[in-house]
Short mmCIF file of C-alpha atoms (C1' of nucleotides) in Angstrom, two decimals:
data_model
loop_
_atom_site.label_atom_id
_atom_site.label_comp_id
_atom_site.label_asym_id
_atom_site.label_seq_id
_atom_site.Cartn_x
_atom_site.Cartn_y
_atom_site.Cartn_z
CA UNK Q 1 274.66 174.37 142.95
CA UNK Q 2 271.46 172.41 142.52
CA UNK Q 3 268.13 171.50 143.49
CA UNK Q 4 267.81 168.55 146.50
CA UNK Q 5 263.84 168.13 146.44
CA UNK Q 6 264.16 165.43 149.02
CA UNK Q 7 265.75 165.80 152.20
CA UNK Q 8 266.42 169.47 152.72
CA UNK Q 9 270.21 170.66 153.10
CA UNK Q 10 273.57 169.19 152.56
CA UNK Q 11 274.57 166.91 154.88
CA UNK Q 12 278.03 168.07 156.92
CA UNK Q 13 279.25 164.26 155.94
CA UNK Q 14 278.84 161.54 153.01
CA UNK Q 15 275.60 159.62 153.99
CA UNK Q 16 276.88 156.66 152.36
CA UNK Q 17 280.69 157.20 153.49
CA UNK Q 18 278.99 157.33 157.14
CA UNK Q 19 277.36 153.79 156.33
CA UNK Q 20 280.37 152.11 154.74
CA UNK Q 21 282.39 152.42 157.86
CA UNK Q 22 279.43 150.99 160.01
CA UNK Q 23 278.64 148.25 157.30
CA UNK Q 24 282.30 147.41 156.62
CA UNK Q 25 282.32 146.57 160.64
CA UNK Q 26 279.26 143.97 160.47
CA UNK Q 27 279.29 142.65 156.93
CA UNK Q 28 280.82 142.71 153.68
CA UNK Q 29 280.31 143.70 150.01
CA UNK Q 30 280.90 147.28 150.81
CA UNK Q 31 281.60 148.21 147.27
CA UNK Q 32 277.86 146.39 146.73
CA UNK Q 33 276.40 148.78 148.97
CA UNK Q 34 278.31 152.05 148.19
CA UNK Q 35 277.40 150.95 144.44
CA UNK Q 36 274.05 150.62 144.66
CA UNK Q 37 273.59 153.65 147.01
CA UNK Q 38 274.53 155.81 145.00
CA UNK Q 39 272.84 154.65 142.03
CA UNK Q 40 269.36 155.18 144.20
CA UNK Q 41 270.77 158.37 145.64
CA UNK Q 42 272.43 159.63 142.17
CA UNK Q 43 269.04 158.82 140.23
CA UNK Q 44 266.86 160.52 142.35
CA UNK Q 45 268.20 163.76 142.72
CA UNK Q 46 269.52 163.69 138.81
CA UNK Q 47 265.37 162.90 138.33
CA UNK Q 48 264.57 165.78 140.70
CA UNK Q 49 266.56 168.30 138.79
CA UNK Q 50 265.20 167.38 135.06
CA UNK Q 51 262.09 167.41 136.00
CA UNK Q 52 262.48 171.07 137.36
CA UNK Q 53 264.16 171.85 134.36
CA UNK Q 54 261.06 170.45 132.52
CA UNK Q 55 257.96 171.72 134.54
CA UNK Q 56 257.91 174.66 132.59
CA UNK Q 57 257.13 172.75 129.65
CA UNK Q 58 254.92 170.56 130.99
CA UNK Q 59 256.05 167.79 131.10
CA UNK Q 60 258.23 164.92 133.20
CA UNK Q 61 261.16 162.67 132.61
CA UNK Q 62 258.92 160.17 131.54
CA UNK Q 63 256.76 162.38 129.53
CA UNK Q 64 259.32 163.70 127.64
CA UNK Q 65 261.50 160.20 126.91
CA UNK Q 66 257.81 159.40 125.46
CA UNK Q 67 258.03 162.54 122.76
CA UNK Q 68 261.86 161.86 121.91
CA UNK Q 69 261.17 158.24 121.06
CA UNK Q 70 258.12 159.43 118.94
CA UNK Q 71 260.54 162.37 117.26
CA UNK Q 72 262.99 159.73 116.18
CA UNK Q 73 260.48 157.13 115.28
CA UNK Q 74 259.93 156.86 111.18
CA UNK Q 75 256.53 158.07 110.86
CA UNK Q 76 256.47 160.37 113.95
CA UNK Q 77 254.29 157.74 115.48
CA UNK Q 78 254.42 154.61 117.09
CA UNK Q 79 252.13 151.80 118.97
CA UNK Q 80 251.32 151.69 122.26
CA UNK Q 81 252.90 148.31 122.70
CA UNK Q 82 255.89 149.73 121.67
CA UNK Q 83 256.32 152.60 123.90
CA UNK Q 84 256.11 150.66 126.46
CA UNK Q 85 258.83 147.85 126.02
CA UNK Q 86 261.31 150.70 124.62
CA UNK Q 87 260.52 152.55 128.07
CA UNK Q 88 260.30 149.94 130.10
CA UNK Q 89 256.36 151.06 131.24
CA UNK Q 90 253.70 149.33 132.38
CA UNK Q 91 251.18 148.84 129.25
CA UNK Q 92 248.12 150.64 131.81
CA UNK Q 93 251.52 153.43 132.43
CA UNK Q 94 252.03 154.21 128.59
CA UNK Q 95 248.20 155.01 128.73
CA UNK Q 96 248.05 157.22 131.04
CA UNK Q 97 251.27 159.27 130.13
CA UNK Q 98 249.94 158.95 126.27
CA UNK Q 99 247.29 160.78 127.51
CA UNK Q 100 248.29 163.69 129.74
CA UNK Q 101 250.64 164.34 125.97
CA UNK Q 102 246.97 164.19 124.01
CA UNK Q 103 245.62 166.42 126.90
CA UNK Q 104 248.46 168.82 126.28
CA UNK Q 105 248.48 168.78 122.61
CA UNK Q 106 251.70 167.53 121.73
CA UNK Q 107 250.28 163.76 120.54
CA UNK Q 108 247.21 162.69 118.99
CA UNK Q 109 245.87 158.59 119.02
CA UNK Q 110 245.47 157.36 115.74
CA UNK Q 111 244.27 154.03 114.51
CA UNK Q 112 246.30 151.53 113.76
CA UNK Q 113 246.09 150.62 109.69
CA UNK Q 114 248.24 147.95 109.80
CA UNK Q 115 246.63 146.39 113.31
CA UNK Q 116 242.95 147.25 113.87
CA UNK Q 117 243.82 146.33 117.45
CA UNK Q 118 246.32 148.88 118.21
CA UNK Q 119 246.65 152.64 118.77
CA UNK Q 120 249.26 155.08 117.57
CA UNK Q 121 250.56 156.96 119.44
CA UNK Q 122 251.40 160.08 116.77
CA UNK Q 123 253.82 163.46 117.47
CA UNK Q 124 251.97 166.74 116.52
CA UNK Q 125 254.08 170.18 115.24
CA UNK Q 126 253.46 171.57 118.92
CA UNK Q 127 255.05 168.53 120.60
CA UNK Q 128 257.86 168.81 118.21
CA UNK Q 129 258.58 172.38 119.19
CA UNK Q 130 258.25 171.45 122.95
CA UNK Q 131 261.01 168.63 122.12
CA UNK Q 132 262.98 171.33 121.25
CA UNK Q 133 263.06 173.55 123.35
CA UNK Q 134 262.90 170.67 126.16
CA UNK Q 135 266.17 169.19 124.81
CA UNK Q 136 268.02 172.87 124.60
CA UNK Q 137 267.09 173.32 128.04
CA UNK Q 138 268.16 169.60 129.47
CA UNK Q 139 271.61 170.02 127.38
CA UNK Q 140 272.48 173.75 128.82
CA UNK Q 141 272.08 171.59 132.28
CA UNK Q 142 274.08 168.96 130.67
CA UNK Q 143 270.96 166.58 132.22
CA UNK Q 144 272.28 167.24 135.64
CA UNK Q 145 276.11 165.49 134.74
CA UNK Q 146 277.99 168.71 134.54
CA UNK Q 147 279.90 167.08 137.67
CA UNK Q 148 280.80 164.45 134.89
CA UNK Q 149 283.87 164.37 132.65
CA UNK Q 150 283.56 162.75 129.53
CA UNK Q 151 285.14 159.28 130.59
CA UNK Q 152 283.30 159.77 133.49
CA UNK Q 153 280.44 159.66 131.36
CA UNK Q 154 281.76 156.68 129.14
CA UNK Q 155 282.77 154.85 132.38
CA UNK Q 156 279.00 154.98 134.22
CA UNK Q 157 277.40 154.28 130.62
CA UNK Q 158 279.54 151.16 129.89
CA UNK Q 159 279.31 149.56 133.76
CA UNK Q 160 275.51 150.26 133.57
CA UNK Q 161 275.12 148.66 130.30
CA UNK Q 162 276.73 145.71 131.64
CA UNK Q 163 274.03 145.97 134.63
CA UNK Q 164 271.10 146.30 132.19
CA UNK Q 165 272.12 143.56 129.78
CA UNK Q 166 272.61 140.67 132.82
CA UNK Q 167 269.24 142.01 134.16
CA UNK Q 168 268.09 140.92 130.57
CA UNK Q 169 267.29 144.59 129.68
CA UNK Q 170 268.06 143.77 125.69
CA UNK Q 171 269.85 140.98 123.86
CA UNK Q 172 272.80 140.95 124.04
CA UNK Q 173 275.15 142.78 121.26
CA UNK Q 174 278.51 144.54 121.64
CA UNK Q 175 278.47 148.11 122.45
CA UNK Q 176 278.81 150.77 119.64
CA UNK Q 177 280.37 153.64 119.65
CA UNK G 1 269.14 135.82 135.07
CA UNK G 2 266.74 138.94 135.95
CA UNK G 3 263.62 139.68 136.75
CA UNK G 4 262.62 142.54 134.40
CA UNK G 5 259.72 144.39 136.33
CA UNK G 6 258.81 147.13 134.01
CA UNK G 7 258.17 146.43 129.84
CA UNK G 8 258.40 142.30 129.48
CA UNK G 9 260.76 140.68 127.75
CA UNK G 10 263.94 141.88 126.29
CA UNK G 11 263.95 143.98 123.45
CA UNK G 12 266.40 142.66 120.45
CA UNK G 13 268.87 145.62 120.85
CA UNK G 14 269.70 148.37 123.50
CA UNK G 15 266.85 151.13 123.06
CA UNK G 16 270.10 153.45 124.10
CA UNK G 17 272.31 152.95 121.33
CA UNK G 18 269.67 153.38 118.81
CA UNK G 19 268.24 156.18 120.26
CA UNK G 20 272.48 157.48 120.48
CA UNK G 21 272.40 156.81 116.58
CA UNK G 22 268.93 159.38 116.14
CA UNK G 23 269.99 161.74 118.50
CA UNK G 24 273.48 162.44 117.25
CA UNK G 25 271.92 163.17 113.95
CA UNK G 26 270.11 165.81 115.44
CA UNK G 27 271.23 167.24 118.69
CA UNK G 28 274.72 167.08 120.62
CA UNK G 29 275.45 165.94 124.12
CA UNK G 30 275.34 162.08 123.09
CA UNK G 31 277.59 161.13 125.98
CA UNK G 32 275.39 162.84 128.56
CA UNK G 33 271.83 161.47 126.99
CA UNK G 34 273.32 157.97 127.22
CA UNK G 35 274.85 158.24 130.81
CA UNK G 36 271.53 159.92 132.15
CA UNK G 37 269.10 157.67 130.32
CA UNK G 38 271.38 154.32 131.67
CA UNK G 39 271.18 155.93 134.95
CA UNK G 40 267.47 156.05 135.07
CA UNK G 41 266.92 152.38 133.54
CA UNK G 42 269.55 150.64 135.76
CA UNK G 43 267.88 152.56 138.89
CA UNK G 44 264.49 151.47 137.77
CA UNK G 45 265.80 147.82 137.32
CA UNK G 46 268.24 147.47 139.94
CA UNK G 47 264.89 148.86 142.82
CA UNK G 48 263.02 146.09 140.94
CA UNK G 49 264.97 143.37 141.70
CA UNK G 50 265.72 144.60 145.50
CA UNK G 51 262.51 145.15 145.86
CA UNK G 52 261.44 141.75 144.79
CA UNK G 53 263.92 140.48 147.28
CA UNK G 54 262.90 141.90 150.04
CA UNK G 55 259.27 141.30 149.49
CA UNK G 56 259.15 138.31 151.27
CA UNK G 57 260.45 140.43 154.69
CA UNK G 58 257.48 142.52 154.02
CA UNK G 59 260.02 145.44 153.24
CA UNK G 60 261.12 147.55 150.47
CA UNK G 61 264.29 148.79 149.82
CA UNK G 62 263.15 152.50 151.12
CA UNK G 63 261.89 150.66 154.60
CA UNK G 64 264.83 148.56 154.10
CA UNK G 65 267.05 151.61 153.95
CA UNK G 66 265.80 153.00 157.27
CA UNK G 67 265.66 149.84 158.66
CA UNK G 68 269.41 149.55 157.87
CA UNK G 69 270.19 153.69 159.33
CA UNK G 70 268.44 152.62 162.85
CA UNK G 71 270.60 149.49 162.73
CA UNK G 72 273.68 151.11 162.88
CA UNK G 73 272.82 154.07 164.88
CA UNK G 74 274.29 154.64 168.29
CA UNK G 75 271.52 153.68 170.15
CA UNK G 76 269.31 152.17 167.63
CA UNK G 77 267.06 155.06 167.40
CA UNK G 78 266.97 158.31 165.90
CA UNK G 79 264.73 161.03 165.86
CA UNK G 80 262.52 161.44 162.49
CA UNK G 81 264.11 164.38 161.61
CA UNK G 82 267.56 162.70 161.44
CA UNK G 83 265.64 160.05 159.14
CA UNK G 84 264.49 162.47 156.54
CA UNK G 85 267.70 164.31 155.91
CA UNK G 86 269.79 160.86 155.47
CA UNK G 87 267.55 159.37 153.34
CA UNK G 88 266.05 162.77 151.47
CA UNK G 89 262.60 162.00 152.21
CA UNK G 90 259.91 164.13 152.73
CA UNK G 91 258.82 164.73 156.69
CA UNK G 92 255.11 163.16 156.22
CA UNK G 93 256.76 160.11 154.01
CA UNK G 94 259.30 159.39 157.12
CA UNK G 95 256.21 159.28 159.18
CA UNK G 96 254.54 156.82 156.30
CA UNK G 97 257.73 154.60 156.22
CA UNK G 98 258.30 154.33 160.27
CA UNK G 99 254.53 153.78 160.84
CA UNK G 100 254.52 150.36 158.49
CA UNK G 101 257.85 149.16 159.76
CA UNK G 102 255.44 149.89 163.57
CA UNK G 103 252.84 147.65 161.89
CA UNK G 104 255.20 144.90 161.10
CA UNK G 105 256.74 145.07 164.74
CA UNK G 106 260.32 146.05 163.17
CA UNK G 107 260.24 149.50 165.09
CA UNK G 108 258.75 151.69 168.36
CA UNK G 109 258.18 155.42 168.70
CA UNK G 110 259.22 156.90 171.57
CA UNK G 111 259.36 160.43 172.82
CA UNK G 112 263.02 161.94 172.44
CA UNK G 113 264.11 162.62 176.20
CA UNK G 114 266.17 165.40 175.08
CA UNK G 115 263.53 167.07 172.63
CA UNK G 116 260.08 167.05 173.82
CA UNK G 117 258.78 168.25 170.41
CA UNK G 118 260.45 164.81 168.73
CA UNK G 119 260.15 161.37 168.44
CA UNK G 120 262.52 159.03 168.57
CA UNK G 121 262.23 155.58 166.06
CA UNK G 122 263.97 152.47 167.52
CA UNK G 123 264.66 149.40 166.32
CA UNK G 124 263.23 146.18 167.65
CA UNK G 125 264.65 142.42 168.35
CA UNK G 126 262.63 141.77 165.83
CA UNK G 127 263.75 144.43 163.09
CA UNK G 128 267.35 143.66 163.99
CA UNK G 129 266.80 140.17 163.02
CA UNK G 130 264.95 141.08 159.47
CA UNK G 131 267.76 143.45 158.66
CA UNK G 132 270.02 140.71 159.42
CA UNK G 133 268.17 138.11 157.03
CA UNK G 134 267.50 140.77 153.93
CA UNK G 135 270.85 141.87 154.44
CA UNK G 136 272.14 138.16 153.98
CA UNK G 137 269.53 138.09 150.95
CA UNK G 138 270.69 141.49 149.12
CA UNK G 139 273.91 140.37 149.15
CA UNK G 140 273.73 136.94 148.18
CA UNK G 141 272.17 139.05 144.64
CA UNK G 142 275.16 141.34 145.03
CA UNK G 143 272.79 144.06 145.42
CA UNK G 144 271.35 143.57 141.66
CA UNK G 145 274.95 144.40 140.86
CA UNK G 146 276.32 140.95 139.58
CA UNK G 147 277.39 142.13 136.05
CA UNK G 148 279.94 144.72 137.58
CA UNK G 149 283.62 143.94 138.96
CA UNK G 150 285.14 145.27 141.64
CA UNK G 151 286.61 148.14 139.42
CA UNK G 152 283.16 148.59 137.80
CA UNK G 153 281.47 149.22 141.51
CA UNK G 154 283.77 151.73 142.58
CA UNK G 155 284.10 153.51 139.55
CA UNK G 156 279.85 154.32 139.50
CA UNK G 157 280.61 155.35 143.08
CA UNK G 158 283.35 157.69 142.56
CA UNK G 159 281.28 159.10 139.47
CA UNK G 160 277.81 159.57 140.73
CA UNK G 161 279.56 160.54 144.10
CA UNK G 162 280.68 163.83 142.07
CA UNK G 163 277.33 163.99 140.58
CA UNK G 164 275.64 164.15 144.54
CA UNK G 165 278.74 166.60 145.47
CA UNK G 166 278.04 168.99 142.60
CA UNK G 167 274.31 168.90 143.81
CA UNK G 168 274.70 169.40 147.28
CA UNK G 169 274.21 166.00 148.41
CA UNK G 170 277.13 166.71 151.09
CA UNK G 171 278.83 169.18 152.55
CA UNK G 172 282.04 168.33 150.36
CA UNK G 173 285.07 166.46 151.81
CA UNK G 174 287.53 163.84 150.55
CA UNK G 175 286.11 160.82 149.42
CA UNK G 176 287.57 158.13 152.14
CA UNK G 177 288.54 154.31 151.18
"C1'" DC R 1 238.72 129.45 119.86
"C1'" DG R 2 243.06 131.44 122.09
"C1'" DA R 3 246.16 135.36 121.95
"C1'" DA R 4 247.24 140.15 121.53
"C1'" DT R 5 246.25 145.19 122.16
"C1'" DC R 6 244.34 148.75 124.65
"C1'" DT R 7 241.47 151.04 128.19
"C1'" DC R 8 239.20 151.48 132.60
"C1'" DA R 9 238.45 150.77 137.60
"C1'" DG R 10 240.65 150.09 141.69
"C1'" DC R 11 244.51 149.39 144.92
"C1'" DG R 12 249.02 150.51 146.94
"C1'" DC R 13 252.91 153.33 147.61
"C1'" DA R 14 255.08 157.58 147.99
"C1'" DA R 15 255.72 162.70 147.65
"C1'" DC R 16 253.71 166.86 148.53
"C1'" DT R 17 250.68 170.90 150.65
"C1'" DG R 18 248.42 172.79 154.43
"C1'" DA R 19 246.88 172.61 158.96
"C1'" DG R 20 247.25 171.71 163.73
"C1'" DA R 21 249.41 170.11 168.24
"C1'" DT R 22 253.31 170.26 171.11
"C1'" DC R 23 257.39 172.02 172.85
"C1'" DG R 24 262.18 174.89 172.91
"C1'" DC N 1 255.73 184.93 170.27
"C1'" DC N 2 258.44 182.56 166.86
"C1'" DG N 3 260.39 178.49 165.19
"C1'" DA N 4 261.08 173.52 165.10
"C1'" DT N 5 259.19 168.78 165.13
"C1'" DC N 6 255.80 165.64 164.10
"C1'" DT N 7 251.23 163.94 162.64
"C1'" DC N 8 247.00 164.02 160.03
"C1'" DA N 9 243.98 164.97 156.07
"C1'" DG N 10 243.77 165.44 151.33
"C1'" DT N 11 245.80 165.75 146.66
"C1'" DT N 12 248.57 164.10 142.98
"C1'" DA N 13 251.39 160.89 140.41
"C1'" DC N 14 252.47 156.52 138.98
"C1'" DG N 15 252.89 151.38 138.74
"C1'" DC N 16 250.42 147.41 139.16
"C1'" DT N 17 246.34 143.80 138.98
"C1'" DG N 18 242.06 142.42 137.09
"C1'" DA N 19 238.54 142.90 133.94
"C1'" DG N 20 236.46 143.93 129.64
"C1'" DA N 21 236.16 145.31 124.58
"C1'" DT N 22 238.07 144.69 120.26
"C1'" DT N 23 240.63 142.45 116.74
"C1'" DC N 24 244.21 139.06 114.83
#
DNA sequence: CGAATCTCAGCGCAACTGAGATCG
DNA sequence: CCGATCTCAGTTACGCTGAGATTC
């Protein structure tokens, strides 16, 4: 029960069972390979489904990380500089998605006061209410990890942690709860 | 260790945890906002790094990854069709990805002898010996996938292997060692 | 002055739509 | 004739580089 943008149907076999036993036969680090696999394969339908689930508002994944981390943020805004190392976007990326938000109402650019060099990037009441409704919508699809138990959940958040943190993804500080 | 493609440099805690803090405040579904958001920032880092890798082949991991499926096929070619539905890309992107790995000498067309309407892509001398090389390269990185034990690997592949299942990825059978 | 912030123009890559050619 | 396979043209989205304007 799903979307599959991609490819089409289901396949009648495990693509990446199919290339274990192949790759098993030539080389090694099969758990490597079935690993990372499915990570690719894993994120990109997960990605396909949220952003169906989102279309209807508007927006994308990435659009919509953009308005949660702006409806957490103290002031409701934020600069563009920081956007973009939170999100992990290109500084030229944060611009453009900044502005398809202005273009749809739900952010406005403000002056910086405390930098005259930088731009805040600022929440409005109508991108509030879309972060609403957004979220309600992503959490009745349980963000496309209904197949997920809850240590399931625990388990691929803890062993990508560890893959973000050696990749230098944030300094390094045990996990909280 | 990493290469960090996307923001810069690392940020001095994990933008998941204190977005975890924020959100459990105000929504629910903590557990599933942290496994889907780690999903989408170890995908984005772990292509980044691969990528980077196999630049100097003149590949990237989704020319990699068909590289890899013709490698391993019976003959070493398969029609385009079969290309798209392993790999869950688009028809006109299968023809974009076989016609670079033509430019770089990796791959031939040739007419499928028992479907006039398709087209068969085989590999080359020449492709078998990049896959060979990048292959050697990936795994000398451990795929981007250094941080994780053997436990680790196989438990993101049994759990995101549920997560394609529930999705349709597969026609659903037991998961095999 | 150098460094930081942001935007714009332009390039590359990839997914998609729609059309057309070819063949089963 | 209908449907399947593949390619091409054109659109869109997005990440990146390089350049420029502004400000610290």
């Amino acid at each position: 029960m799903a979307s599959k943008k991609g490819g089409g149907k289901a396949l009648p076999f495990d693509p990446i069972d199919e290339a274990s036993r192949q790759w098993a036969r030539r080389w090694g680090a099969v758990e490597q390979m079935r690993a990372v696999t499915s990570l690719m394969r894993a994120q990109q339908i997960v990605i396909g489904e949220l952003d169906e689930i989102l279309r209807v508002h508007g927006l994308t994944f990435a659009r919509y990380e953009a308005l949660v981390l702006l409806r957490f943020s103290q002031r409701g805004a934020l600069p563009m500089k920081e956007i973009g190392s939170r999100l992990m976007v290109h500084p030229t990326s944060v611009t453009n998605t900044i502005d398809r938000l202005v273009g749809a109402g739900l952010v406005v650019r403000r002056p910086n006061p405390e930098d005259g060099r930088g731009v805040l990037a600022a929440i409005t009441e109508a991108g509030r209410q879309v972060v609403e409704v957004a979220t309600r919508d992503l959490m009745n699809a349980d963000f496309g990890l209904a197949a997920l138990g809850e240590a399931d959940r625990a388990g691929v958040f803890a062993a990508l942690r560890r893959v973000r943190a050696e990749a230098g993804d944030f300094r390094d500080a045990p996990a909280s709860a």
